Amino acid sequence: MKVLNTAKHLFFEPILALRWRYAPLLLIYFAYGAQALTTVALTFWEKENLNIGAEQIILITAWLTFPWTIKMIFGQCVDHFPILGSRRKNYVYLGALLMALGYVMLYGIAKEAAWMTWIGSNFAQYLAANLVAIFGFVIQDVTADAMSTEVAERNGKTESEIQAELTKIQILGRLALMLSSTLVAGIGGYLASVMTYENIFLVALIIPLISIAGAALVKLKTPEGVGKFDPVILGGGVAFAAFSLVMAFQNLTYSQEIVFGVSLLLLSGLLWRILKDQAPEKVRLIVMTLTAIFIFRMVPSTGPGFTWFAIDELGFNEMFLGSLQQISALTALALLWFGTSFIANQPVRLILICLVLAETFISIPEIALYYGWHETLGLSAQTVALWDTAAEGPLTHISMIPMLAIIAYYAPAGNRATWFAVAASLMNLALTAKQLGVKYLYQIYPVERASENTTANYDLLGNILLSKMAIGFVLPLLAIVVLLYALPKNQSK
């Protein structure tokens, strides 16, 4: 009976934690996860139709992290500048409008429409369309982050009860995101195999409608108070945004590195400004935890090379890649669903060390596929890829939970969006560092995909895979040991 009750508790805990007032922010996260609907189509479109090289695609990916690093601008707007009297709902609508515009622009590029050519080359058009859509997602994300700290019931509750509810809200947000990713991943692979790319982008217009539904159908709670407007944060964010955009189109050799360095200095300064009135032990806890997670998230990935290798050499098609995405999302969803209590109650250092070891372990199947070890073992490439994907799926989402829970708990009333945005922007800047690492690996070990004009050359891909595994093990493990060793055990949770 005890085992049965435990099983019921594990299965129904996320459901029992739901509240109707959570619906708007959960639907925003659901819409964000649903953007995976176009992932497979974009992968094949980039490879087969767009006249864009590997380094340009990596460059686009890096610049698409830029809007996430200036979330503090939108945080100040959401906190202090209502749109037609609303500091929440109308920002959700604005984000949805930009998302829809971005998908329409992608449709125009795929159709080779004349009204898109004024932007310039395929590279400029593709970058512009993706940036517009990403800005929409960022605005909605900032708004949802602020709401995630406001929907918790604080009246008449102890600090531990408030912290527990905020943690559950963050877990529910991850679950909503992963649930939508699971639902659309397989659909995206199927659509990519039976529909034209331009029609898939039109189908994607349903994504902004999901977030609109949440804001329209549920009466949002009026945010309590208005915090002190900080012109330094807004002015610094605007100046940095202008600087980054100018750098993006200057085609300088080290423009990405310059933007990354300036971003890191700016965001670190803003975080310090926000934390200056907090207790020293609280500042130490937040800074050391965010630093460890930053280093974990900046470890370079394998980049597009392995996906190209899987398509050209292993024969993976649209349907199978879509299935891999679905399996990745499903395993992440299952682990977070049934492991919410365990994950929420473990020390941050233990969670991150486990993630580093897991990340290293799951690098082995990709290396095995490249060197053909699966053939020696009598396994198909698809089988190895399935196991690899199932193991890798939960890692990114789990690494976010400690960060989000800490940020949500310490968010000050009246400035919740700004607080959340600055800390999250710093964490997203780690993804820019990740892309820079990928770029350096591909410069050291060039890889060529198969196309109409070029022959595939994956001779150096193995070096990239091995380098990625080594960096992913040594760098974050050292950071975790050094940075979190000094924390008392009661502060490492």
CSV table of N, CA and C in Angstrom, one decimal, residues 329-459:
chain,number,residue,atom,x,y,z
A,329,ALA,N,12.5,15.1,-26.1
A,329,ALA,CA,11.5,15.9,-25.3
A,329,ALA,C,10.8,15.0,-24.4
A,330,LEU,N,10.4,13.8,-24.8
A,330,LEU,CA,9.7,12.8,-24.0
A,330,LEU,C,10.4,12.4,-22.8
A,331,THR,N,11.7,12.0,-23.0
A,331,THR,CA,12.5,11.6,-21.8
A,331,THR,C,12.7,12.7,-20.8
A,332,ALA,N,12.9,13.9,-21.3
A,332,ALA,CA,13.1,15.1,-20.4
A,332,ALA,C,11.8,15.3,-19.6
A,333,LEU,N,10.7,15.2,-20.3
A,333,LEU,CA,9.4,15.4,-19.7
A,333,LEU,C,9.1,14.3,-18.6
A,334,ALA,N,9.4,13.1,-18.9
A,334,ALA,CA,9.2,12.0,-18.0
A,334,ALA,C,10.1,12.1,-16.7
A,335,LEU,N,11.3,12.4,-16.9
A,335,LEU,CA,12.2,12.6,-15.8
A,335,LEU,C,11.8,13.7,-14.9
A,336,LEU,N,11.5,14.8,-15.5
A,336,LEU,CA,11.1,16.0,-14.7
A,336,LEU,C,9.7,15.8,-14.0
A,337,TRP,N,8.8,15.1,-14.7
A,337,TRP,CA,7.5,14.8,-14.2
A,337,TRP,C,7.6,13.9,-12.9
A,338,PHE,N,8.3,12.8,-13.0
A,338,PHE,CA,8.4,11.9,-11.9
A,338,PHE,C,9.5,12.2,-10.9
A,339,GLY,N,10.4,13.1,-11.2
A,339,GLY,CA,11.5,13.4,-10.3
A,339,GLY,C,11.5,14.8,-9.8
A,340,THR,N,10.3,15.5,-9.8
A,340,THR,CA,10.2,16.8,-9.3
A,340,THR,C,10.7,17.0,-7.8
A,341,SER,N,10.2,16.1,-7.0
A,341,SER,CA,10.5,16.2,-5.5
A,341,SER,C,12.0,16.0,-5.3
A,342,PHE,N,12.5,15.0,-6.0
A,342,PHE,CA,14.0,14.6,-5.8
A,342,PHE,C,14.9,15.8,-6.3
A,343,ILE,N,14.6,16.3,-7.5
A,343,ILE,CA,15.4,17.4,-8.1
A,343,ILE,C,15.3,18.6,-7.2
A,344,ALA,N,14.1,18.9,-6.7
A,344,ALA,CA,14.0,20.2,-6.0
A,344,ALA,C,14.7,20.2,-4.6
A,345,ASN,N,14.9,19.0,-4.1
A,345,ASN,CA,15.4,18.8,-2.7
A,345,ASN,C,16.9,18.5,-2.7
A,346,GLN,N,17.6,18.4,-3.8
A,346,GLN,CA,19.0,18.0,-3.8
A,346,GLN,C,19.9,19.3,-3.9
A,347,PRO,N,21.1,19.2,-3.3
A,347,PRO,CA,22.0,20.4,-3.4
A,347,PRO,C,22.3,20.7,-4.9
A,348,VAL,N,22.5,21.9,-5.2
A,348,VAL,CA,22.8,22.4,-6.5
A,348,VAL,C,24.1,21.7,-7.0
A,349,ARG,N,25.1,21.6,-6.1
A,349,ARG,CA,26.4,21.1,-6.5
A,349,ARG,C,26.3,19.6,-7.0
A,350,LEU,N,25.4,18.8,-6.3
A,350,LEU,CA,25.2,17.4,-6.6
A,350,LEU,C,24.5,17.3,-8.0
A,351,ILE,N,23.5,18.1,-8.2
A,351,ILE,CA,22.8,18.1,-9.5
A,351,ILE,C,23.7,18.4,-10.6
A,352,LEU,N,24.6,19.5,-10.5
A,352,LEU,CA,25.4,19.9,-11.6
A,352,LEU,C,26.5,18.8,-11.8
A,353,ILE,N,27.1,18.2,-10.8
A,353,ILE,CA,28.1,17.2,-11.0
A,353,ILE,C,27.5,16.0,-11.7
A,354,CYS,N,26.3,15.6,-11.3
A,354,CYS,CA,25.6,14.5,-12.0
A,354,CYS,C,25.4,14.9,-13.5
A,355,LEU,N,25.1,16.1,-13.8
A,355,LEU,CA,24.8,16.5,-15.2
A,355,LEU,C,26.1,16.5,-16.0
A,356,VAL,N,27.2,16.9,-15.4
A,356,VAL,CA,28.5,16.9,-16.1
A,356,VAL,C,28.9,15.4,-16.4
A,357,LEU,N,28.8,14.5,-15.5
A,357,LEU,CA,29.1,13.1,-15.7
A,357,LEU,C,28.2,12.5,-16.8
A,358,ALA,N,26.9,12.9,-16.7
A,358,ALA,CA,25.9,12.4,-17.7
A,358,ALA,C,26.3,12.9,-19.1
A,359,GLU,N,26.6,14.2,-19.2
A,359,GLU,CA,26.9,14.8,-20.5
A,359,GLU,C,28.2,14.2,-21.1
A,360,THR,N,29.1,13.8,-20.3
A,360,THR,CA,30.3,13.1,-20.8
A,360,THR,C,30.0,11.7,-21.3
A,361,PHE,N,29.2,11.0,-20.5
A,361,PHE,CA,28.8,9.7,-20.9
A,361,PHE,C,28.0,9.6,-22.2
A,362,ILE,N,27.1,10.6,-22.4
A,362,ILE,CA,26.3,10.5,-23.6
A,362,ILE,C,27.0,11.1,-24.8
A,363,SER,N,28.2,11.6,-24.6
A,363,SER,CA,29.0,11.9,-25.8
A,363,SER,C,29.6,10.7,-26.5
A,364,ILE,N,29.6,9.6,-25.8
A,364,ILE,CA,30.3,8.4,-26.4
A,364,ILE,C,29.5,7.8,-27.6
A,365,PRO,N,28.1,7.7,-27.5
A,365,PRO,CA,27.4,7.2,-28.7
A,365,PRO,C,27.7,8.0,-30.0
A,366,GLU,N,27.8,9.3,-30.0
A,366,GLU,CA,28.1,10.1,-31.2
A,366,GLU,C,29.5,9.7,-31.7
A,367,ILE,N,30.4,9.6,-30.8
A,367,ILE,CA,31.8,9.2,-31.2
A,367,ILE,C,31.8,7.8,-31.8
A,368,ALA,N,31.0,6.9,-31.2
A,368,ALA,CA,30.9,5.5,-31.7
A,368,ALA,C,30.3,5.5,-33.1
A,369,LEU,N,29.3,6.3,-33.3
A,369,LEU,CA,28.6,6.4,-34.7
A,369,LEU,C,29.6,6.9,-35.7
A,370,TYR,N,30.4,7.9,-35.3
A,370,TYR,CA,31.3,8.5,-36.3
A,370,TYR,C,32.4,7.4,-36.7
A,371,TYR,N,33.0,6.8,-35.7
A,371,TYR,CA,34.1,5.8,-36.0
A,371,TYR,C,33.6,4.4,-36.3
A,372,GLY,N,32.2,4.2,-36.4
A,372,GLY,CA,31.7,2.9,-36.9
A,372,GLY,C,31.8,1.8,-35.8
A,373,TRP,N,31.9,2.2,-34.5
A,373,TRP,CA,31.9,1.1,-33.5
A,373,TRP,C,30.6,0.4,-33.4
A,374,HIS,N,29.5,1.0,-33.8
A,374,HIS,CA,28.2,0.3,-33.7
A,374,HIS,C,28.2,-0.8,-34.7
A,375,GLU,N,28.9,-0.8,-35.8
A,375,GLU,CA,28.9,-1.9,-36.7
A,375,GLU,C,29.6,-3.1,-36.1
A,376,THR,N,30.7,-2.8,-35.4
A,376,THR,CA,31.5,-3.9,-34.7
A,376,THR,C,30.6,-4.6,-33.7
A,377,LEU,N,29.7,-3.8,-33.0
A,377,LEU,CA,28.8,-4.4,-32.0
A,377,LEU,C,27.6,-4.9,-32.6
A,378,GLY,N,27.4,-4.8,-33.9
A,378,GLY,CA,26.2,-5.3,-34.5
A,378,GLY,C,24.9,-4.5,-34.3
A,379,LEU,N,25.1,-3.2,-34.0
A,379,LEU,CA,24.0,-2.3,-33.7
A,379,LEU,C,23.8,-1.4,-34.9
A,380,SER,N,22.5,-1.0,-35.2
A,380,SER,CA,22.2,-0.1,-36.3
A,380,SER,C,22.5,1.3,-35.8
A,381,ALA,N,22.8,2.2,-36.7
A,381,ALA,CA,23.1,3.6,-36.3
A,381,ALA,C,21.8,4.2,-35.7
A,382,GLN,N,20.7,3.9,-36.2
A,382,GLN,CA,19.4,4.4,-35.6
A,382,GLN,C,19.2,4.0,-34.2
A,383,THR,N,19.6,2.8,-33.8
A,383,THR,CA,19.4,2.3,-32.5
A,383,THR,C,20.3,3.1,-31.5
A,384,VAL,N,21.6,3.3,-31.9
A,384,VAL,CA,22.5,4.0,-31.1
A,384,VAL,C,22.0,5.5,-30.9
A,385,ALA,N,21.5,6.1,-32.0
A,385,ALA,CA,21.1,7.4,-31.9
A,385,ALA,C,19.9,7.6,-31.0
A,386,LEU,N,19.0,6.6,-31.0
A,386,LEU,CA,17.8,6.6,-30.1
A,386,LEU,C,18.2,6.6,-28.7
A,387,TRP,N,19.2,5.7,-28.3
A,387,TRP,CA,19.6,5.7,-26.9
A,387,TRP,C,20.3,7.0,-26.5
A,388,ASP,N,21.1,7.5,-27.4
A,388,ASP,CA,21.9,8.7,-27.2
A,388,ASP,C,20.9,9.9,-26.9
A,389,THR,N,19.9,10.0,-27.8
A,389,THR,CA,18.9,11.1,-27.7
A,389,THR,C,18.1,11.0,-26.4
A,390,ALA,N,17.7,9.7,-26.0
A,390,ALA,CA,16.9,9.5,-24.8
A,390,ALA,C,17.7,9.9,-23.6
A,391,ALA,N,19.0,9.7,-23.6
A,391,ALA,CA,19.8,10.0,-22.4
A,391,ALA,C,20.1,11.5,-22.3
A,392,GLU,N,20.2,12.2,-23.5
A,392,GLU,CA,20.6,13.6,-23.5
A,392,GLU,C,19.5,14.5,-23.2
A,393,GLY,N,18.3,14.1,-23.5
A,393,GLY,CA,17.1,15.0,-23.5
A,393,GLY,C,16.9,15.9,-22.2
A,394,PRO,N,17.0,15.2,-21.0
A,394,PRO,CA,16.7,16.0,-19.8
A,394,PRO,C,17.7,17.0,-19.3
A,395,LEU,N,18.9,16.9,-19.8
A,395,LEU,CA,20.0,17.6,-19.2
A,395,LEU,C,19.9,19.1,-19.1
A,396,THR,N,19.5,19.7,-20.3
A,396,THR,CA,19.4,21.2,-20.4
A,396,THR,C,18.3,21.7,-19.4
A,397,HIS,N,17.2,21.0,-19.4
A,397,HIS,CA,16.1,21.5,-18.6
A,397,HIS,C,16.4,21.4,-17.1
A,398,ILE,N,17.0,20.3,-16.7
A,398,ILE,CA,17.3,20.1,-15.3
A,398,ILE,C,18.3,21.2,-14.8
A,399,SER,N,19.2,21.5,-15.6
A,399,SER,CA,20.2,22.5,-15.2
A,399,SER,C,19.6,23.9,-15.0
A,400,MET,N,18.5,24.1,-15.6
A,400,MET,CA,17.8,25.5,-15.5
A,400,MET,C,17.1,25.6,-14.2
A,401,ILE,N,16.6,24.5,-13.6
A,401,ILE,CA,15.7,24.6,-12.4
A,401,ILE,C,16.3,25.3,-11.2
A,402,PRO,N,17.5,24.9,-10.8
A,402,PRO,CA,18.1,25.6,-9.6
A,402,PRO,C,18.3,27.1,-9.9
A,403,MET,N,18.7,27.5,-11.0
A,403,MET,CA,18.8,28.9,-11.4
A,403,MET,C,17.5,29.6,-11.3
A,404,LEU,N,16.5,29.1,-11.9
A,404,LEU,CA,15.2,29.7,-12.0
A,404,LEU,C,14.6,29.8,-10.6
A,405,ALA,N,14.7,28.8,-9.8
A,405,ALA,CA,14.1,28.8,-8.5
A,405,ALA,C,14.8,29.9,-7.6
A,406,ILE,N,16.1,30.0,-7.7
A,406,ILE,CA,16.8,31.0,-6.9
A,406,ILE,C,16.4,32.4,-7.3
A,407,ILE,N,16.3,32.6,-8.6
A,407,ILE,CA,16.0,34.0,-9.1
A,407,ILE,C,14.5,34.3,-8.7
A,408,ALA,N,13.6,33.4,-8.8
A,408,ALA,CA,12.2,33.6,-8.5
A,408,ALA,C,12.0,34.0,-7.0
A,409,TYR,N,12.7,33.3,-6.2
A,409,TYR,CA,12.6,33.4,-4.7
A,409,TYR,C,13.0,34.8,-4.3
A,410,TYR,N,14.1,35.3,-4.8
A,410,TYR,CA,14.7,36.6,-4.4
A,410,TYR,C,14.2,37.8,-5.2
A,411,ALA,N,13.3,37.6,-6.2
A,411,ALA,CA,12.8,38.7,-7.0
A,411,ALA,C,12.1,39.7,-6.2
A,412,PRO,N,12.5,41.0,-6.2
A,412,PRO,CA,11.9,42.0,-5.4
A,412,PRO,C,10.5,42.5,-6.0
A,413,ALA,N,9.5,42.8,-5.2
A,413,ALA,CA,8.3,43.3,-5.7
A,413,ALA,C,8.5,44.6,-6.4
A,414,GLY,N,7.8,44.7,-7.6
A,414,GLY,CA,7.9,45.9,-8.4
A,414,GLY,C,9.0,46.0,-9.4
A,415,ASN,N,9.9,45.1,-9.2
A,415,ASN,CA,11.0,45.0,-10.1
A,415,ASN,C,11.3,43.5,-10.5
A,416,ARG,N,10.3,42.7,-10.5
A,416,ARG,CA,10.5,41.3,-10.7
A,416,ARG,C,11.0,41.0,-12.1
A,417,ALA,N,10.4,41.6,-13.1
A,417,ALA,CA,10.8,41.4,-14.5
A,417,ALA,C,12.2,41.8,-14.7
A,418,THR,N,12.7,42.9,-14.2
A,418,THR,CA,14.0,43.4,-14.3
A,418,THR,C,15.0,42.4,-13.7
A,419,TRP,N,14.7,42.1,-12.4
A,419,TRP,CA,15.6,41.1,-11.7
A,419,TRP,C,15.7,39.8,-12.5
A,420,PHE,N,14.6,39.3,-12.9
A,420,PHE,CA,14.6,38.0,-13.6
A,420,PHE,C,15.4,38.1,-14.9
A,421,ALA,N,15.2,39.3,-15.6
A,421,ALA,CA,15.8,39.5,-16.9
A,421,ALA,C,17.3,39.6,-16.8
A,422,VAL,N,17.8,40.3,-15.9
A,422,VAL,CA,19.3,40.5,-15.8
A,422,VAL,C,20.0,39.2,-15.5
A,423,ALA,N,19.5,38.4,-14.5
A,423,ALA,CA,20.1,37.2,-14.1
A,423,ALA,C,20.0,36.1,-15.3
A,424,ALA,N,18.8,36.1,-15.9
A,424,ALA,CA,18.6,35.1,-17.0
A,424,ALA,C,19.4,35.6,-18.2
A,425,SER,N,19.5,36.9,-18.5
A,425,SER,CA,20.3,37.3,-19.6
A,425,SER,C,21.8,36.9,-19.4
A,426,LEU,N,22.3,36.9,-18.2
A,426,LEU,CA,23.6,36.5,-18.0
A,426,LEU,C,23.8,35.0,-18.3
A,427,MET,N,22.8,34.2,-17.9
A,427,MET,CA,22.8,32.8,-18.2
A,427,MET,C,22.7,32.5,-19.7
A,428,ASN,N,21.9,33.3,-20.4
A,428,ASN,CA,21.8,33.1,-21.8
A,428,ASN,C,23.0,33.6,-22.5
A,429,LEU,N,23.8,34.5,-21.9
A,429,LEU,CA,25.0,34.9,-22.5
A,429,LEU,C,26.0,33.7,-22.6
A,430,ALA,N,25.8,32.7,-21.7
A,430,ALA,CA,26.6,31.5,-21.8
A,430,ALA,C,26.4,30.8,-23.1
A,431,LEU,N,25.2,30.9,-23.6
A,431,LEU,CA,24.9,30.2,-24.9
A,431,LEU,C,25.7,30.9,-26.1
A,432,THR,N,26.0,32.2,-25.9
A,432,THR,CA,26.8,32.9,-26.9
A,432,THR,C,28.2,32.4,-26.8
A,433,ALA,N,28.7,32.2,-25.6
A,433,ALA,CA,30.0,31.6,-25.4
A,433,ALA,C,30.1,30.2,-26.0
A,434,LYS,N,29.0,29.4,-25.8
A,434,LYS,CA,28.9,28.1,-26.4
A,434,LYS,C,29.1,28.1,-27.9
A,435,GLN,N,28.4,29.1,-28.6
A,435,GLN,CA,28.5,29.2,-30.0
A,435,GLN,C,29.9,29.6,-30.5
A,436,LEU,N,30.5,30.5,-29.7
A,436,LEU,CA,31.8,30.9,-30.0
A,436,LEU,C,32.8,29.7,-29.9
A,437,GLY,N,32.6,28.9,-28.9
A,437,GLY,CA,33.4,27.6,-28.8
A,437,GLY,C,33.2,26.7,-30.0
A,438,VAL,N,31.9,26.6,-30.4
A,438,VAL,CA,31.6,25.8,-31.6
A,438,VAL,C,32.3,26.4,-32.8
A,439,LYS,N,32.3,27.7,-33.0
A,439,LYS,CA,32.9,28.3,-34.1
A,439,LYS,C,34.4,28.1,-34.1
A,440,TYR,N,35.1,28.1,-33.0
A,440,TYR,CA,36.5,27.9,-32.9
A,440,TYR,C,36.8,26.4,-33.3
A,441,LEU,N,36.0,25.5,-32.8
A,441,LEU,CA,36.2,24.1,-33.1
A,441,LEU,C,36.2,23.9,-34.6
A,442,TYR,N,35.2,24.5,-35.3
A,442,TYR,CA,35.0,24.3,-36.7
A,442,TYR,C,36.1,25.1,-37.5
A,443,GLN,N,36.7,26.1,-36.9
A,443,GLN,CA,37.8,26.8,-37.6
A,443,GLN,C,39.1,25.9,-37.5
A,444,ILE,N,39.2,25.3,-36.4
A,444,ILE,CA,40.4,24.4,-36.2
A,444,ILE,C,40.3,23.1,-37.0
A,445,TYR,N,39.0,22.6,-37.0
A,445,TYR,CA,38.7,21.3,-37.7
A,445,TYR,C,37.6,21.5,-38.7
A,446,PRO,N,37.9,22.0,-39.9
A,446,PRO,CA,36.9,22.3,-40.9
A,446,PRO,C,36.1,21.1,-41.3
A,447,VAL,N,34.8,21.3,-41.5
A,447,VAL,CA,33.9,20.2,-42.0
A,447,VAL,C,33.1,20.8,-43.1
A,448,GLU,N,32.9,20.0,-44.2
A,448,GLU,CA,32.1,20.4,-45.3
A,448,GLU,C,30.9,19.4,-45.5
A,449,ARG,N,29.7,19.9,-45.6
A,449,ARG,CA,28.5,19.1,-45.9
A,449,ARG,C,28.4,18.9,-47.4
A,450,ALA,N,27.6,17.9,-47.7
A,450,ALA,CA,27.3,17.6,-49.1
A,450,ALA,C,26.2,18.5,-49.7
A,451,SER,N,26.5,19.1,-50.8
A,451,SER,CA,25.5,20.0,-51.5
A,451,SER,C,25.7,19.9,-53.0
A,452,GLU,N,25.0,20.7,-53.7
A,452,GLU,CA,25.1,20.6,-55.2
A,452,GLU,C,26.5,21.0,-55.7
A,453,ASN,N,27.1,21.9,-54.9
A,453,ASN,CA,28.4,22.5,-55.4
A,453,ASN,C,29.6,21.9,-54.6
A,454,THR,N,29.4,21.2,-53.5
A,454,THR,CA,30.5,20.8,-52.7
A,454,THR,C,30.4,19.3,-52.4
A,455,THR,N,31.5,18.6,-52.1
A,455,THR,CA,31.5,17.2,-51.7
A,455,THR,C,31.7,17.2,-50.2
A,456,ALA,N,31.0,16.3,-49.6
A,456,ALA,CA,31.1,16.1,-48.1
A,456,ALA,C,32.5,15.8,-47.7
A,457,ASN,N,33.0,16.4,-46.6
A,457,ASN,CA,34.3,16.1,-46.0
A,457,ASN,C,34.1,16.1,-44.5
A,458,TYR,N,34.0,14.9,-43.9
A,458,TYR,CA,33.9,14.8,-42.4
A,458,TYR,C,35.1,14.2,-41.8
A,459,ASP,N,36.3,14.3,-42.4
A,459,ASP,CA,37.5,13.7,-41.9
A,459,ASP,C,37.9,14.2,-40.5
